[in-house]
Amino acid sequence: VIYDQPDGAVATFMHTGTTIDTDKQEIINKSTYSKIVIDPDNGLVYIQNPVAATPEGSWVKGTVNGNKITIPMGQYIYWGSSEGAMLAWGSSSRNGDGYLEIEKDPTVTEATFTINNDGTITIDNTSGGDDGDGATGLVVVWVWDGGEAPYLLEWNSEYTAAEIPTVITEQPEGEAKQYVRSGFGFVVFDNTLFTTEQEGKTTIVYDEDGTTVYIKNIVNGMSDSFGESWAVGTL
């Protein structure tokens, strides 16, 4: 599994695609930031996060020739101690009970992408309707010792040039003051209401310019999931 960014010219894209998740029986439009590295001297290309619904930060390797990118199937985008996720090609269908299922197609050994004149990159030969039945495209196969199970399928993959937003993760310079914060928060995932005062104090940093301020973890309750971050504003 390639986790380190390869050498070469790098560009950042917003990667979008339509995804079937057979575990949740959902069809959703997913997006993530992906980087693409091109090494023209060796004719190589690397795509980060090749399936938008699994942004593991890993890379798959392929070749570039003119405006065509070719990515071999069978590469892994994640591997733990005894199981992992493999990239493949496949299709979807509904079983007798009406549930969506995904089948890997081992006869398709590579996926191709087109670099368009407007700078976007689109996958070739995928298809799919609103209900997900009969879709074809990139498949994520969960692999373990002695078995495998396809569970995600993405079609209509497209990469559009983008910039990753800047996230301030370290305390800025300036006069830091502690405040007891209070208020309410609501979490839709588990339908719970909580008071932010339970979280204790927060920090506000005042810049020496007298107009710039930074507030730590401005949405309380998010820090457990995303770590420390600072929102910047003016006084």
PDB file of C-alpha atoms in Angstrom, residues 11-135:
ATOM      1  CA  ALA A  11      -1.969  18.627  -8.539  1.00  0.00           C
ATOM      2  CA  THR A  12      -4.989  18.618  -6.221  1.00  0.00           C
ATOM      3  CA  PHE A  13      -8.482  17.720  -7.433  1.00  0.00           C
ATOM      4  CA  MET A  14     -11.982  17.466  -6.060  1.00  0.00           C
ATOM      5  CA  HIS A  15     -12.929  13.866  -6.776  1.00  0.00           C
ATOM      6  CA  THR A  16     -16.649  13.148  -7.139  1.00  0.00           C
ATOM      7  CA  GLY A  17     -18.517   9.980  -7.958  1.00  0.00           C
ATOM      8  CA  THR A  18     -21.762   8.090  -7.411  1.00  0.00           C
ATOM      9  CA  THR A  19     -21.396   5.268  -4.913  1.00  0.00           C
ATOM     10  CA  ILE A  20     -23.330   2.143  -4.015  1.00  0.00           C
ATOM     11  CA  ASP A  21     -22.781   0.988  -0.449  1.00  0.00           C
ATOM     12  CA  THR A  22     -24.197  -2.514  -0.130  1.00  0.00           C
ATOM     13  CA  ASP A  23     -23.724  -2.559   3.649  1.00  0.00           C
ATOM     14  CA  LYS A  24     -26.111   0.406   4.023  1.00  0.00           C
ATOM     15  CA  GLN A  25     -28.036  -0.254   0.786  1.00  0.00           C
ATOM     16  CA  GLU A  26     -27.517   3.383  -0.174  1.00  0.00           C
ATOM     17  CA  ILE A  27     -26.762   5.227  -3.418  1.00  0.00           C
ATOM     18  CA  ILE A  28     -25.046   8.502  -2.667  1.00  0.00           C
ATOM     19  CA  ASN A  29     -22.879  11.121  -4.334  1.00  0.00           C
ATOM     20  CA  LYS A  30     -19.506  11.222  -2.600  1.00  0.00           C
ATOM     21  CA  SER A  31     -16.609  13.641  -2.871  1.00  0.00           C
ATOM     22  CA  THR A  32     -13.130  13.940  -1.449  1.00  0.00           C
ATOM     23  CA  TYR A  33      -9.873  15.714  -2.161  1.00  0.00           C
ATOM     24  CA  SER A  34      -7.471  13.643  -4.235  1.00  0.00           C
ATOM     25  CA  LYS A  35      -3.984  14.382  -5.437  1.00  0.00           C
ATOM     26  CA  ILE A  36      -2.605  13.142  -8.736  1.00  0.00           C
ATOM     27  CA  VAL A  37       1.142  12.857  -9.295  1.00  0.00           C
ATOM     28  CA  ILE A  38       2.504  12.553 -12.820  1.00  0.00           C
ATOM     29  CA  ASP A  39       6.064  11.462 -13.519  1.00  0.00           C
ATOM     30  CA  PRO A  40       6.310  12.226 -17.262  1.00  0.00           C
ATOM     31  CA  ASP A  41       9.919  11.087 -17.564  1.00  0.00           C
ATOM     32  CA  ASN A  42       8.925   7.540 -16.649  1.00  0.00           C
ATOM     33  CA  GLY A  43       5.362   7.651 -17.955  1.00  0.00           C
ATOM     34  CA  LEU A  44       3.959   6.957 -14.485  1.00  0.00           C
ATOM     35  CA  VAL A  45       0.934   8.372 -12.680  1.00  0.00           C
ATOM     36  CA  TYR A  46      -0.313   7.996  -9.107  1.00  0.00           C
ATOM     37  CA  ILE A  47      -3.874   8.701  -7.955  1.00  0.00           C
ATOM     38  CA  GLN A  48      -4.673   9.303  -4.303  1.00  0.00           C
ATOM     39  CA  ASN A  49      -8.055   8.198  -2.941  1.00  0.00           C
ATOM     40  CA  PRO A  50      -9.204   6.421  -6.142  1.00  0.00           C
ATOM     41  CA  VAL A  51     -12.646   5.752  -4.603  1.00  0.00           C
ATOM     42  CA  ALA A  52     -14.169   8.873  -3.019  1.00  0.00           C
ATOM     43  CA  ALA A  53     -16.084   6.940  -0.346  1.00  0.00           C
ATOM     44  CA  THR A  54     -12.837   5.497   1.075  1.00  0.00           C
ATOM     45  CA  PRO A  55     -10.427   8.452   1.455  1.00  0.00           C
ATOM     46  CA  GLU A  56      -7.670   6.393   3.084  1.00  0.00           C
ATOM     47  CA  GLY A  57      -4.944   8.757   1.852  1.00  0.00           C
ATOM     48  CA  SER A  58      -3.279   5.924  -0.082  1.00  0.00           C
ATOM     49  CA  TRP A  59      -2.206   5.898  -3.723  1.00  0.00           C
ATOM     50  CA  VAL A  60      -2.597   3.573  -6.690  1.00  0.00           C
ATOM     51  CA  LYS A  61      -0.022   3.447  -9.481  1.00  0.00           C
ATOM     52  CA  GLY A  62      -0.558   3.498 -13.231  1.00  0.00           C
ATOM     53  CA  THR A  63       0.721   4.810 -16.514  1.00  0.00           C
ATOM     54  CA  VAL A  64      -0.015   7.927 -18.562  1.00  0.00           C
ATOM     55  CA  ASN A  65       0.182   8.113 -22.346  1.00  0.00           C
ATOM     56  CA  GLY A  66      -1.038  11.310 -23.997  1.00  0.00           C
ATOM     57  CA  ASN A  67      -4.443  12.105 -22.521  1.00  0.00           C
ATOM     58  CA  LYS A  68      -5.051   8.568 -21.232  1.00  0.00           C
ATOM     59  CA  ILE A  69      -4.371   7.258 -17.717  1.00  0.00           C
ATOM     60  CA  THR A  70      -4.395   3.499 -17.101  1.00  0.00           C
ATOM     61  CA  ILE A  71      -4.678   2.072 -13.576  1.00  0.00           C
ATOM     62  CA  PRO A  72      -4.243  -1.713 -13.071  1.00  0.00           C
ATOM     63  CA  MET A  73      -6.811  -3.393 -10.875  1.00  0.00           C
ATOM     64  CA  GLY A  74      -5.819  -5.559  -7.893  1.00  0.00           C
ATOM     65  CA  GLN A  75      -3.954  -2.794  -6.054  1.00  0.00           C
ATOM     66  CA  TYR A  76      -4.624  -2.340  -2.350  1.00  0.00           C
ATOM     67  CA  ILE A  77      -5.767   0.978  -0.879  1.00  0.00           C
ATOM     68  CA  TYR A  78      -5.680  -0.315   2.714  1.00  0.00           C
ATOM     69  CA  TRP A  79      -4.181  -3.232   4.598  1.00  0.00           C
ATOM     70  CA  GLY A  80      -4.343  -3.984   8.310  1.00  0.00           C
ATOM     71  CA  SER A  81      -2.739  -6.868  10.145  1.00  0.00           C
ATOM     72  CA  SER A  82      -4.821  -9.555   8.402  1.00  0.00           C
ATOM     73  CA  GLU A  83      -7.355  -7.841   6.123  1.00  0.00           C
ATOM     74  CA  GLY A  84      -7.619  -4.973   3.724  1.00  0.00           C
ATOM     75  CA  ALA A  85      -9.331  -3.244   0.812  1.00  0.00           C
ATOM     76  CA  MET A  86      -8.503  -3.963  -2.831  1.00  0.00           C
ATOM     77  CA  LEU A  87      -9.396  -1.992  -5.958  1.00  0.00           C
ATOM     78  CA  ALA A  88     -11.242  -3.941  -8.668  1.00  0.00           C
ATOM     79  CA  TRP A  89     -13.792  -3.554 -11.445  1.00  0.00           C
ATOM     80  CA  GLY A  90     -17.315  -4.856 -11.226  1.00  0.00           C
ATOM     81  CA  SER A  91     -21.055  -4.382 -11.583  1.00  0.00           C
ATOM     82  CA  SER A  92     -24.186  -4.276  -9.454  1.00  0.00           C
ATOM     83  CA  SER A  93     -27.528  -6.034  -9.569  1.00  0.00           C
ATOM     84  CA  ARG A  94     -30.521  -6.681  -7.343  1.00  0.00           C
ATOM     85  CA  ASN A  95     -31.083 -10.124  -5.872  1.00  0.00           C
ATOM     86  CA  GLY A  96     -34.416 -11.862  -5.493  1.00  0.00           C
ATOM     87  CA  ASP A  97     -35.134  -9.938  -2.290  1.00  0.00           C
ATOM     88  CA  GLY A  98     -34.508  -6.588  -3.963  1.00  0.00           C
ATOM     89  CA  TYR A  99     -31.168  -5.907  -2.284  1.00  0.00           C
ATOM     90  CA  LEU A 100     -28.274  -4.441  -4.244  1.00  0.00           C
ATOM     91  CA  GLU A 101     -25.282  -6.722  -4.630  1.00  0.00           C
ATOM     92  CA  ILE A 102     -21.865  -6.083  -6.216  1.00  0.00           C
ATOM     93  CA  GLU A 103     -19.881  -8.633  -8.186  1.00  0.00           C
ATOM     94  CA  LYS A 104     -16.212  -8.287  -9.055  1.00  0.00           C
ATOM     95  CA  ASP A 105     -15.325  -8.817 -12.716  1.00  0.00           C
ATOM     96  CA  PRO A 106     -11.876 -10.473 -12.796  1.00  0.00           C
ATOM     97  CA  THR A 107     -11.747 -10.231 -16.601  1.00  0.00           C
ATOM     98  CA  VAL A 108     -11.325  -6.437 -16.385  1.00  0.00           C
ATOM     99  CA  THR A 109      -7.731  -5.915 -15.346  1.00  0.00           C
ATOM    100  CA  GLU A 110      -7.451  -2.133 -15.688  1.00  0.00           C
ATOM    101  CA  ALA A 111      -9.435   1.097 -15.574  1.00  0.00           C
ATOM    102  CA  THR A 112      -8.786   4.004 -17.918  1.00  0.00           C
ATOM    103  CA  PHE A 113      -9.304   7.729 -17.438  1.00  0.00           C
ATOM    104  CA  THR A 114      -9.378  10.601 -19.946  1.00  0.00           C
ATOM    105  CA  ILE A 115      -7.617  13.923 -19.355  1.00  0.00           C
ATOM    106  CA  ASN A 116     -10.015  16.378 -20.995  1.00  0.00           C
ATOM    107  CA  ASN A 117      -9.188  19.664 -22.703  1.00  0.00           C
ATOM    108  CA  ASP A 118     -10.699  21.650 -19.805  1.00  0.00           C
ATOM    109  CA  GLY A 119      -8.340  19.965 -17.327  1.00  0.00           C
ATOM    110  CA  THR A 120     -10.890  17.636 -15.755  1.00  0.00           C
ATOM    111  CA  ILE A 121     -10.191  13.913 -15.581  1.00  0.00           C
ATOM    112  CA  THR A 122     -13.045  11.454 -16.092  1.00  0.00           C
ATOM    113  CA  ILE A 123     -13.226   7.685 -15.835  1.00  0.00           C
ATOM    114  CA  ASP A 124     -14.079   5.668 -18.947  1.00  0.00           C
ATOM    115  CA  ASN A 125     -16.680   2.921 -19.438  1.00  0.00           C
ATOM    116  CA  THR A 126     -18.726   3.342 -16.264  1.00  0.00           C
ATOM    117  CA  SER A 127     -22.511   3.499 -16.106  1.00  0.00           C
ATOM    118  CA  GLY A 128     -25.335   3.530 -13.597  1.00  0.00           C
ATOM    119  CA  GLY A 129     -28.874   4.724 -13.020  1.00  0.00           C
ATOM    120  CA  ASP A 130     -30.636   6.367 -10.096  1.00  0.00           C
ATOM    121  CA  ASP A 131     -31.524   3.027  -8.504  1.00  0.00           C
ATOM    122  CA  GLY A 132     -28.005   1.597  -8.845  1.00  0.00           C
ATOM    123  CA  ASP A 133     -29.154  -1.556 -10.607  1.00  0.00           C
ATOM    124  CA  GLY A 134     -26.804  -2.549 -13.411  1.00  0.00           C
ATOM    125  CA  ALA A 135     -24.094  -0.018 -12.552  1.00  0.00           C
TER     126      ALA A 135
END
